[in-house]
């Protein structure tokens, strides 16, 4: 029988216990607040205390010799691959930047209004390290900021875990350097976010902090917002597949587990009109989890946050997808253009079976820092425009000032803003013959406090 509403053929153990807008990670707000306050008050000494606790070594700014050594440890293939990815990301960011036009228009006779796109001066980019060093985050943040025209862009990443303390993640550092970083710091965690936001004796505070990170980094960005700008609050990775029966279970399983492996709490969802595909994908995932080297993380995410949903038709698939508002949406469907044209709530779309989230994450050219926890309802992801502020300006003729001033004087009076009103009136008294009003006194006054019923 045809399904008349979405049916779950598989639902992870934690799915029903949370709203999609809620994080899948534990609340670390108090811990992070303590770290930020100590670094803000104690500067480098406090920063190094936390770096030694969590990263085993004090923070440090890498010297040119460190960067040269990191480049020297990379193979030619690694450097070629990083360069290829960065060329794609740079090219697309340049196209995006060229779409952002300054404007200046004569909005009415004698009134010239405009806006200017101005790059943010100082940017801090967090590049995650640890078990899965996210080399690509260097391209997505540092390189994009440089394309935007930001004056000073620094990057930070944690030293490698295990082994000799303080080891430099050479491929990540190489990528940060090739992306154009003006400074590279070996430090991670909430303490690194605090140092970039508030500064220390050796670190100049930035104006904007961008980049993904773990629960502590995400919370730190949330708490320093206001002191600095941030790109967005990016929680654990999410992926959603929208499929008809034109795709097979092997591809679906690979695309679900490819994102589930990010951590122990990464939602991965299949929505399909094909019950056969739904069942086959569930079976294929169980099979793949016996083989995939990252089964410990991917398996836990699938067990807790995996979902397989069967819907009756494409219209219902669209409705379910809009409600999920996933970070990544892969559309493996004969009519993927229908979803591309009609979807409004998502981080990024991957249209057709030929592409996939990993391409976007690492190399194709679009940015991989994207909204999670249904934030795609109100924001897009990181892009060249996030590093740019749009500011307006105006200049007008004396004749236009008289016309605008007449309206402004009355409108300010309606709101009882006498000082605002005088900003118009002082000009009208100079440039409009016969105008004699100051505040609410004078024959030309027409506003609130001049009316008999306003006394």
Short mmCIF file of C-alpha atoms in Angstrom, two decimals:
data_model
loop_
_atom_site.label_atom_id
_atom_site.label_comp_id
_atom_site.label_asym_id
_atom_site.label_seq_id
_atom_site.Cartn_x
_atom_site.Cartn_y
_atom_site.Cartn_z
CA UNK A 1 0.00 0.00 0.00
CA UNK A 2 1.09 3.60 -0.68
CA UNK A 3 2.33 5.52 2.33
CA UNK A 4 0.10 8.48 3.16
CA UNK A 5 2.57 10.12 5.52
CA UNK A 6 6.26 9.78 6.28
CA UNK A 7 7.16 6.39 7.77
CA UNK A 8 10.38 5.59 9.59
CA UNK A 9 11.94 2.28 8.57
CA UNK A 10 14.86 3.09 10.84
CA UNK A 11 15.21 5.59 13.68
CA UNK A 12 18.32 5.98 15.86
CA UNK A 13 18.01 5.67 19.60
CA UNK A 14 18.37 9.42 20.29
CA UNK A 15 16.27 10.77 17.41
CA UNK A 16 12.96 11.08 19.25
CA UNK A 17 14.45 12.70 22.33
CA UNK A 18 15.61 15.94 20.65
CA UNK A 19 14.30 18.72 18.47
CA UNK A 20 16.26 19.05 15.25
CA UNK A 21 17.25 22.55 16.34
CA UNK A 22 18.87 21.15 19.50
CA UNK A 23 22.51 20.19 19.60
CA UNK A 24 23.52 16.55 19.79
CA UNK A 25 26.38 17.48 22.12
CA UNK A 26 26.46 17.98 25.88
CA UNK A 27 26.23 21.43 27.39
CA UNK A 28 29.75 22.76 27.96
CA UNK A 29 28.81 26.42 28.55
CA UNK A 30 30.09 26.65 32.14
CA UNK A 31 33.44 25.04 31.35
CA UNK A 32 33.98 27.28 28.33
CA UNK A 33 32.96 30.41 30.23
CA UNK A 34 35.64 29.69 32.83
CA UNK A 35 38.31 29.23 30.15
CA UNK A 36 37.37 32.45 28.36
CA UNK A 37 37.30 34.52 31.56
CA UNK A 38 40.71 33.23 32.66
CA UNK A 39 42.34 33.87 29.28
CA UNK A 40 40.75 37.31 29.08
CA UNK A 41 42.09 38.24 32.52
CA UNK A 42 45.37 36.32 32.51
CA UNK A 43 46.61 36.69 28.94
CA UNK A 44 49.44 34.48 27.72
CA UNK A 45 50.01 32.84 31.11
CA UNK A 46 46.41 31.63 31.33
CA UNK A 47 46.36 30.69 27.64
CA UNK A 48 49.49 28.58 28.07
CA UNK A 49 48.07 26.94 31.16
CA UNK A 50 45.13 25.62 29.16
CA UNK A 51 47.27 24.77 26.13
CA UNK A 52 49.58 22.71 28.35
CA UNK A 53 46.57 21.01 29.96
CA UNK A 54 44.78 20.13 26.72
CA UNK A 55 47.51 20.19 24.03
CA UNK A 56 50.52 19.30 26.25
CA UNK A 57 52.58 22.34 25.15
CA UNK A 58 52.30 26.15 25.42
CA UNK A 59 50.92 28.02 22.43
CA UNK A 60 53.34 29.54 19.97
CA UNK A 61 53.39 31.48 16.75
CA UNK A 62 55.11 29.45 14.05
CA UNK A 63 58.29 30.91 12.58
CA UNK A 64 59.13 30.93 8.88
CA UNK A 65 61.49 28.03 9.53
CA UNK A 66 58.60 26.00 11.03
CA UNK A 67 56.49 26.64 7.93
CA UNK A 68 59.36 25.75 5.61
CA UNK A 69 59.90 22.52 7.56
CA UNK A 70 56.18 21.68 7.28
CA UNK A 71 56.24 22.25 3.54
CA UNK A 72 59.34 20.08 3.31
CA UNK A 73 57.58 17.18 5.01
CA UNK A 74 54.75 17.22 2.47
CA UNK A 75 55.03 15.02 -0.61
CA UNK A 76 54.72 16.55 -4.06
CA UNK A 77 51.36 14.78 -4.41
CA UNK A 78 50.07 16.29 -1.16
CA UNK A 79 51.11 19.79 -2.22
CA UNK A 80 49.67 19.31 -5.72
CA UNK A 81 46.37 18.12 -4.24
CA UNK A 82 46.16 21.03 -1.80
CA UNK A 83 46.98 23.48 -4.59
CA UNK A 84 44.30 21.97 -6.85
CA UNK A 85 41.65 22.27 -4.13
CA UNK A 86 42.69 25.82 -3.30
CA UNK A 87 42.58 26.87 -6.96
CA UNK A 88 38.95 25.71 -7.18
CA UNK A 89 37.96 27.40 -3.92
CA UNK A 90 39.77 30.61 -4.84
CA UNK A 91 38.17 30.75 -8.29
CA UNK A 92 34.63 30.32 -6.96
CA UNK A 93 35.23 32.84 -4.16
CA UNK A 94 36.47 35.35 -6.75
CA UNK A 95 33.30 34.84 -8.79
CA UNK A 96 31.22 35.38 -5.66
CA UNK A 97 33.18 38.52 -4.78
CA UNK A 98 32.66 39.95 -8.26
CA UNK A 99 28.90 39.54 -7.80
CA UNK A 100 28.96 41.92 -4.82
CA UNK A 101 28.68 45.34 -6.40
CA UNK A 102 28.99 48.74 -4.77
CA UNK A 103 26.05 50.95 -5.76
CA UNK A 104 25.48 54.69 -5.93
CA UNK A 105 22.14 56.01 -7.15
CA UNK A 106 20.27 59.29 -7.28
CA UNK A 107 17.29 58.03 -5.30
CA UNK A 108 15.35 61.25 -5.96
CA UNK A 109 16.48 64.58 -7.41
CA UNK A 110 19.51 65.79 -5.49
CA UNK A 111 19.63 62.76 -3.15
CA UNK A 112 22.56 60.41 -3.75
CA UNK A 113 22.58 57.15 -1.76
CA UNK A 114 25.08 54.33 -1.95
CA UNK A 115 26.61 51.34 -0.30
CA UNK A 116 30.18 50.11 -0.16
CA UNK A 117 31.44 46.59 0.49
CA UNK A 118 34.38 46.86 2.91
CA UNK A 119 36.54 43.88 3.93
CA UNK A 120 36.88 43.22 7.66
CA UNK A 121 40.36 44.21 8.85
CA UNK A 122 41.47 41.38 11.16
CA UNK A 123 40.24 37.79 10.93
CA UNK A 124 41.00 34.70 13.02
CA UNK A 125 40.49 31.29 11.43
CA UNK A 126 40.14 28.13 13.50
CA UNK A 127 41.34 24.99 11.71
CA UNK A 128 40.39 21.81 13.61
CA UNK A 129 43.10 19.29 14.42
CA UNK A 130 43.18 16.10 16.45
CA UNK A 131 42.04 12.71 15.21
CA UNK A 132 40.67 14.17 11.97
CA UNK A 133 42.84 17.18 11.04
CA UNK A 134 40.60 19.23 8.76
CA UNK A 135 43.14 20.50 6.27
CA UNK A 136 40.33 21.76 4.04
CA UNK A 137 39.19 24.26 6.68
CA UNK A 138 42.35 26.23 5.93
CA UNK A 139 41.20 26.74 2.35
CA UNK A 140 37.62 27.51 3.34
CA UNK A 141 38.48 30.19 5.89
CA UNK A 142 41.94 31.70 5.35
CA UNK A 143 41.92 31.64 1.55
CA UNK A 144 38.36 32.98 1.33
CA UNK A 145 39.21 35.82 3.73
CA UNK A 146 42.20 36.76 1.58
CA UNK A 147 40.03 36.76 -1.57
CA UNK A 148 37.63 39.07 0.28
CA UNK A 149 40.51 41.50 0.83
CA UNK A 150 40.89 41.25 4.62
CA UNK A 151 44.04 43.03 5.81
CA UNK A 152 45.36 40.54 8.36
CA UNK A 153 44.30 36.90 8.55
CA UNK A 154 45.67 34.55 11.19
CA UNK A 155 45.04 30.83 11.56
CA UNK A 156 45.35 28.50 14.51
CA UNK A 157 45.36 24.74 14.83
CA UNK A 158 46.20 22.34 17.66
CA UNK A 159 49.42 20.32 17.76
CA UNK A 160 49.12 16.65 16.85
CA UNK A 161 47.80 14.38 19.62
CA UNK A 162 49.95 11.52 20.85
CA UNK A 163 53.66 11.01 20.28
CA UNK A 164 56.14 13.76 21.04
CA UNK A 165 54.31 16.82 22.47
CA UNK A 166 54.07 19.86 20.21
CA UNK A 167 54.31 18.09 16.86
CA UNK A 168 53.20 20.32 14.00
CA UNK A 169 50.47 18.96 11.67
CA UNK A 170 52.55 19.60 8.57
CA UNK A 171 49.87 19.21 5.88
CA UNK A 172 47.49 21.51 7.75
CA UNK A 173 50.19 24.14 8.25
CA UNK A 174 51.20 23.85 4.60
CA UNK A 175 47.58 24.46 3.57
CA UNK A 176 47.30 27.46 5.93
CA UNK A 177 50.48 28.95 4.48
CA UNK A 178 49.48 28.33 0.86
CA UNK A 179 46.07 29.86 1.59
CA UNK A 180 47.84 33.10 2.50
CA UNK A 181 47.83 33.21 6.31
CA UNK A 182 49.58 36.28 7.75
CA UNK A 183 50.31 34.37 10.96
CA UNK A 184 49.92 30.76 12.10
CA UNK A 185 49.54 29.80 15.77
CA UNK A 186 49.89 26.34 17.26
CA UNK A 187 46.96 26.31 19.70
CA UNK A 188 43.49 24.83 19.85
CA UNK A 189 40.30 24.66 21.86
CA UNK A 190 38.19 27.29 23.58
CA UNK A 191 41.38 28.94 24.84
CA UNK A 192 42.44 29.69 21.26
CA UNK A 193 39.08 31.31 20.51
CA UNK A 194 39.37 33.43 23.67
CA UNK A 195 42.91 34.51 22.76
CA UNK A 196 41.88 35.60 19.26
CA UNK A 197 38.78 37.41 20.54
CA UNK A 198 40.31 39.32 23.45
CA UNK A 199 44.00 39.25 22.62
CA UNK A 200 46.97 38.56 24.88
CA UNK A 201 50.36 40.17 25.35
CA UNK A 202 51.52 38.50 22.12
CA UNK A 203 48.29 38.06 20.13
CA UNK A 204 46.44 41.06 18.67
CA UNK A 205 42.66 40.64 18.95
CA UNK A 206 40.73 40.06 15.73
CA UNK A 207 37.41 41.43 14.50
CA UNK A 208 35.91 38.18 13.18
CA UNK A 209 36.41 34.51 14.07
CA UNK A 210 35.45 31.76 11.62
CA UNK A 211 35.79 28.02 11.21
CA UNK A 212 34.35 24.78 12.56
CA UNK A 213 35.42 22.99 15.71
CA UNK A 214 34.36 20.67 18.50
CA UNK A 215 31.73 21.36 21.17
CA UNK A 216 34.11 23.57 23.18
CA UNK A 217 35.14 25.65 20.16
CA UNK A 218 31.52 26.11 19.03
CA UNK A 219 30.49 27.21 22.52
CA UNK A 220 33.46 29.57 22.78
CA UNK A 221 32.49 31.23 19.50
CA UNK A 222 28.96 31.64 20.83
CA UNK A 223 30.22 33.27 24.03
CA UNK A 224 32.66 35.71 22.38
CA UNK A 225 30.09 36.86 19.82
CA UNK A 226 29.56 40.57 20.35
CA UNK A 227 33.19 41.14 21.27
CA UNK A 228 33.90 39.82 17.77
CA UNK A 229 31.80 38.69 14.85
CA UNK A 230 31.52 35.00 14.03
CA UNK A 231 30.61 33.17 10.85
CA UNK A 232 27.93 30.90 12.35
CA UNK A 233 27.38 28.38 15.12
CA UNK A 234 28.31 25.12 13.43
CA UNK A 235 27.39 22.01 15.42
CA UNK A 236 28.08 18.38 14.51
CA UNK A 237 27.89 17.51 10.81
CA UNK A 238 24.49 16.55 9.36
CA UNK A 239 23.63 14.92 6.06
CA UNK A 240 20.33 14.26 4.29
CA UNK A 241 19.82 12.16 1.16
CA UNK A 242 16.72 12.72 -1.01
CA UNK A 243 16.39 9.72 -3.31
CA UNK A 244 14.09 8.01 -5.76
CA UNK A 245 14.79 4.52 -7.10
CA UNK A 246 17.37 5.75 -9.64
CA UNK A 247 20.23 5.34 -7.15
CA UNK A 248 21.50 2.17 -5.48
CA UNK A 249 21.96 1.23 -1.83
CA UNK A 250 25.76 1.03 -2.07
CA UNK A 251 26.02 4.73 -2.95
CA UNK A 252 23.43 5.71 -0.33
CA UNK A 253 25.23 3.79 2.40
CA UNK A 254 28.58 5.33 1.43
CA UNK A 255 27.12 8.84 1.46
CA UNK A 256 25.43 8.38 4.85
CA UNK A 257 28.45 6.82 6.57
CA UNK A 258 30.81 9.30 4.92
CA UNK A 259 29.32 12.02 7.10
CA UNK A 260 28.39 9.88 10.12
CA UNK A 261 32.10 9.18 10.64
CA UNK A 262 32.73 12.81 11.66
CA UNK A 263 31.96 12.00 15.28
CA UNK A 264 29.70 10.11 17.64
CA UNK A 265 26.80 12.49 17.15
CA UNK A 266 26.40 13.25 13.43
CA UNK A 267 22.83 12.86 12.11
CA UNK A 268 22.56 10.99 8.79
CA UNK A 269 19.14 10.67 7.16
CA UNK A 270 17.74 9.02 4.03
CA UNK A 271 14.35 10.15 2.73
CA UNK A 272 13.07 8.15 -0.23
CA UNK A 273 10.00 7.28 -2.24
CA UNK A 274 11.37 3.74 -2.68
CA UNK A 275 10.78 1.27 0.14
CA UNK A 276 13.07 -1.20 -1.62
CA UNK A 277 15.93 1.34 -1.56
CA UNK A 278 15.22 2.14 2.09
CA UNK A 279 15.45 -1.51 3.16
CA UNK A 280 18.48 -2.22 0.99
CA UNK A 281 20.32 0.83 2.36
CA UNK A 282 19.74 -0.22 5.98
CA UNK A 283 21.17 -3.66 5.16
CA UNK A 284 24.11 -2.18 3.25
CA UNK A 285 25.00 0.12 6.13
CA UNK A 286 25.16 -2.84 8.52
CA UNK A 287 27.47 -4.57 6.05
CA UNK A 288 29.71 -1.51 5.57
CA UNK A 289 30.03 -1.00 9.33
CA UNK A 290 31.88 -4.33 9.50
CA UNK A 291 34.48 -2.97 7.07
CA UNK A 292 34.86 0.81 7.35
CA UNK A 293 37.96 1.83 9.37
CA UNK A 294 35.99 4.61 11.12
CA UNK A 295 33.19 2.26 12.28
CA UNK A 296 33.59 3.35 15.91
CA UNK A 297 32.37 6.88 15.15
CA UNK A 298 30.18 6.18 12.11
CA UNK A 299 28.46 3.25 13.81
CA UNK A 300 27.68 5.22 16.96
CA UNK A 301 26.25 8.15 14.96
CA UNK A 302 24.13 5.78 12.89
CA UNK A 303 22.91 3.88 15.96
CA UNK A 304 21.89 7.08 17.76
CA UNK A 305 21.06 9.61 15.04
CA UNK A 306 20.48 7.68 11.81
CA UNK A 307 17.08 7.78 10.11
CA UNK A 308 15.46 6.17 7.08
CA UNK A 309 12.13 7.71 6.10
CA UNK A 310 9.78 6.53 3.33
CA UNK A 311 7.46 9.13 1.76
CA UNK A 312 4.63 8.82 -0.75
CA UNK A 313 5.82 11.30 -3.42
CA UNK A 314 8.23 14.12 -4.27
CA UNK A 315 5.97 16.77 -2.74
CA UNK A 316 6.04 15.03 0.61
CA UNK A 317 9.80 14.50 0.27
CA UNK A 318 10.20 18.25 -0.20
CA UNK A 319 8.02 18.95 2.85
CA UNK A 320 10.03 16.57 5.04
CA UNK A 321 13.33 17.97 3.76
CA UNK A 322 12.27 21.54 4.50
CA UNK A 323 11.38 20.52 8.05
CA UNK A 324 14.74 18.76 8.58
CA UNK A 325 16.67 21.76 7.15
CA UNK A 326 19.87 19.73 7.02
CA UNK A 327 23.39 21.10 6.70
CA UNK A 328 24.13 18.94 3.63
CA UNK A 329 21.42 17.79 1.23
CA UNK A 330 22.29 15.29 -1.50
CA UNK A 331 19.57 14.95 -4.15
CA UNK A 332 20.02 11.68 -6.00
CA UNK A 333 16.85 11.76 -8.02
CA UNK A 334 15.80 11.84 -11.65
CA UNK A 335 14.22 15.25 -11.13
CA UNK A 336 16.79 16.87 -8.86
CA UNK A 337 16.08 20.22 -10.50
CA UNK A 338 12.62 20.23 -8.83
CA UNK A 339 14.28 20.23 -5.41
CA UNK A 340 16.98 22.70 -6.43
CA UNK A 341 14.26 25.11 -7.57
CA UNK A 342 11.97 24.65 -4.56
CA UNK A 343 14.08 23.95 -1.47
CA UNK A 344 14.64 26.92 0.82
CA UNK A 345 15.95 25.50 4.13
CA UNK A 346 19.39 23.87 3.88
CA UNK A 347 23.13 24.50 4.17
CA UNK A 348 24.26 23.36 0.72
CA UNK A 349 22.75 21.27 -2.08
CA UNK A 350 24.54 18.49 -3.95
CA UNK A 351 22.48 17.88 -7.07
CA UNK A 352 22.62 14.52 -8.84
CA UNK A 353 24.34 11.23 -8.06
CA UNK A 354 27.55 12.45 -9.71
CA UNK A 355 28.47 14.77 -6.82
CA UNK A 356 28.46 14.28 -3.06
CA UNK A 357 29.22 15.99 0.24
CA UNK A 358 32.88 14.92 0.32
CA UNK A 359 33.49 16.78 -2.94
CA UNK A 360 32.12 19.94 -1.34
CA UNK A 361 33.93 19.32 1.93
CA UNK A 362 37.35 19.03 0.37
CA UNK A 363 37.85 20.21 -3.17
CA UNK A 364 35.07 21.31 -5.52
CA UNK A 365 35.06 25.02 -4.69
CA UNK A 366 32.00 25.72 -2.52
CA UNK A 367 32.55 26.34 1.19
CA UNK A 368 32.18 23.56 3.75
CA UNK A 369 31.39 25.67 6.83
CA UNK A 370 27.60 25.46 6.83
CA UNK A 371 24.58 25.97 9.13
CA UNK A 372 23.47 23.04 11.31
CA UNK A 373 20.60 22.39 13.75
CA UNK A 374 18.05 23.87 11.26
CA UNK A 375 19.91 27.21 11.13
CA UNK A 376 19.57 26.97 7.34
CA UNK A 377 16.11 28.44 7.97
CA UNK A 378 17.71 31.84 8.56
CA UNK A 379 21.31 31.81 7.31
CA UNK A 380 23.55 30.40 4.64
CA UNK A 381 27.09 29.19 5.24
CA UNK A 382 30.52 30.78 5.20
CA UNK A 383 31.36 32.53 1.93
CA UNK A 384 33.40 35.47 0.74
CA UNK A 385 30.56 37.84 1.73
CA UNK A 386 30.90 36.90 5.42
CA UNK A 387 34.29 38.62 5.45
CA UNK A 388 32.82 41.82 4.03
CA UNK A 389 30.68 44.51 5.66
CA UNK A 390 28.17 46.51 3.65
CA UNK A 391 28.00 50.16 4.69
CA UNK A 392 25.77 52.93 3.34
CA UNK A 393 26.52 56.59 2.68
CA UNK A 394 24.61 59.63 1.40
CA UNK A 395 25.12 63.15 0.10
CA UNK A 396 22.45 65.60 -1.05
CA UNK A 397 21.99 69.03 -2.58
CA UNK A 398 20.85 72.04 -0.56
CA UNK A 399 17.53 72.01 -2.38
CA UNK A 400 17.00 68.35 -1.49
CA UNK A 401 17.95 69.11 2.12
CA UNK A 402 15.06 71.57 2.31
CA UNK A 403 12.58 69.04 0.91
CA UNK A 404 13.82 66.16 3.09
CA UNK A 405 14.12 68.48 6.11
CA UNK A 406 10.46 69.53 5.93
CA UNK A 407 9.34 65.91 6.17
CA UNK A 408 11.99 65.02 8.75
CA UNK A 409 11.05 67.89 11.07
CA UNK A 410 7.43 66.78 11.21
CA UNK A 411 8.25 63.07 11.52
CA UNK A 412 10.62 63.75 14.43
CA UNK A 413 7.97 65.86 16.12
CA UNK A 414 5.45 63.05 15.93
CA UNK A 415 7.89 61.00 18.00
CA UNK A 416 8.62 63.84 20.49
CA UNK A 417 12.31 63.86 19.50
CA UNK A 418 12.97 67.60 19.81
CA UNK A 419 16.71 67.26 19.25
CA UNK A 420 16.24 65.19 16.11
CA UNK A 421 13.72 67.78 14.91
CA UNK A 422 16.21 70.60 15.46
CA UNK A 423 18.74 68.85 13.20
CA UNK A 424 16.25 69.46 10.39
CA UNK A 425 15.01 72.82 11.63
CA UNK A 426 18.46 74.40 11.91
CA UNK A 427 18.99 73.73 8.20
CA UNK A 428 15.51 74.85 7.22
CA UNK A 429 16.00 78.16 9.04
CA UNK A 430 19.13 78.77 6.96
CA UNK A 431 17.94 77.58 3.58
CA UNK A 432 14.12 77.81 3.48
CA UNK A 433 12.87 81.41 3.24
CA UNK A 434 10.50 82.33 6.08
CA UNK A 435 11.16 79.21 8.16
CA UNK A 436 11.46 80.26 11.82
CA UNK A 437 10.79 77.17 13.94
CA UNK A 438 13.18 75.96 16.65
CA UNK A 439 12.11 72.93 18.65
CA UNK A 440 8.33 73.53 18.86
CA UNK A 441 8.26 77.34 18.71
CA UNK A 442 7.62 79.30 15.53
CA UNK A 443 4.98 79.92 12.91
CA UNK A 444 6.15 77.06 10.68
CA UNK A 445 5.84 74.40 13.38
CA UNK A 446 3.24 71.75 12.50
CA UNK A 447 4.06 68.93 14.87
CA UNK A 448 2.79 67.25 17.97
CA UNK A 449 3.53 69.74 20.76
CA UNK A 450 2.07 72.65 18.75
CA UNK A 451 -1.40 71.13 18.68
CA UNK A 452 -4.00 72.37 21.22
CA UNK A 453 -4.73 68.78 22.34
CA UNK A 454 -1.06 68.12 23.03
CA UNK A 455 -0.72 70.65 25.89
#
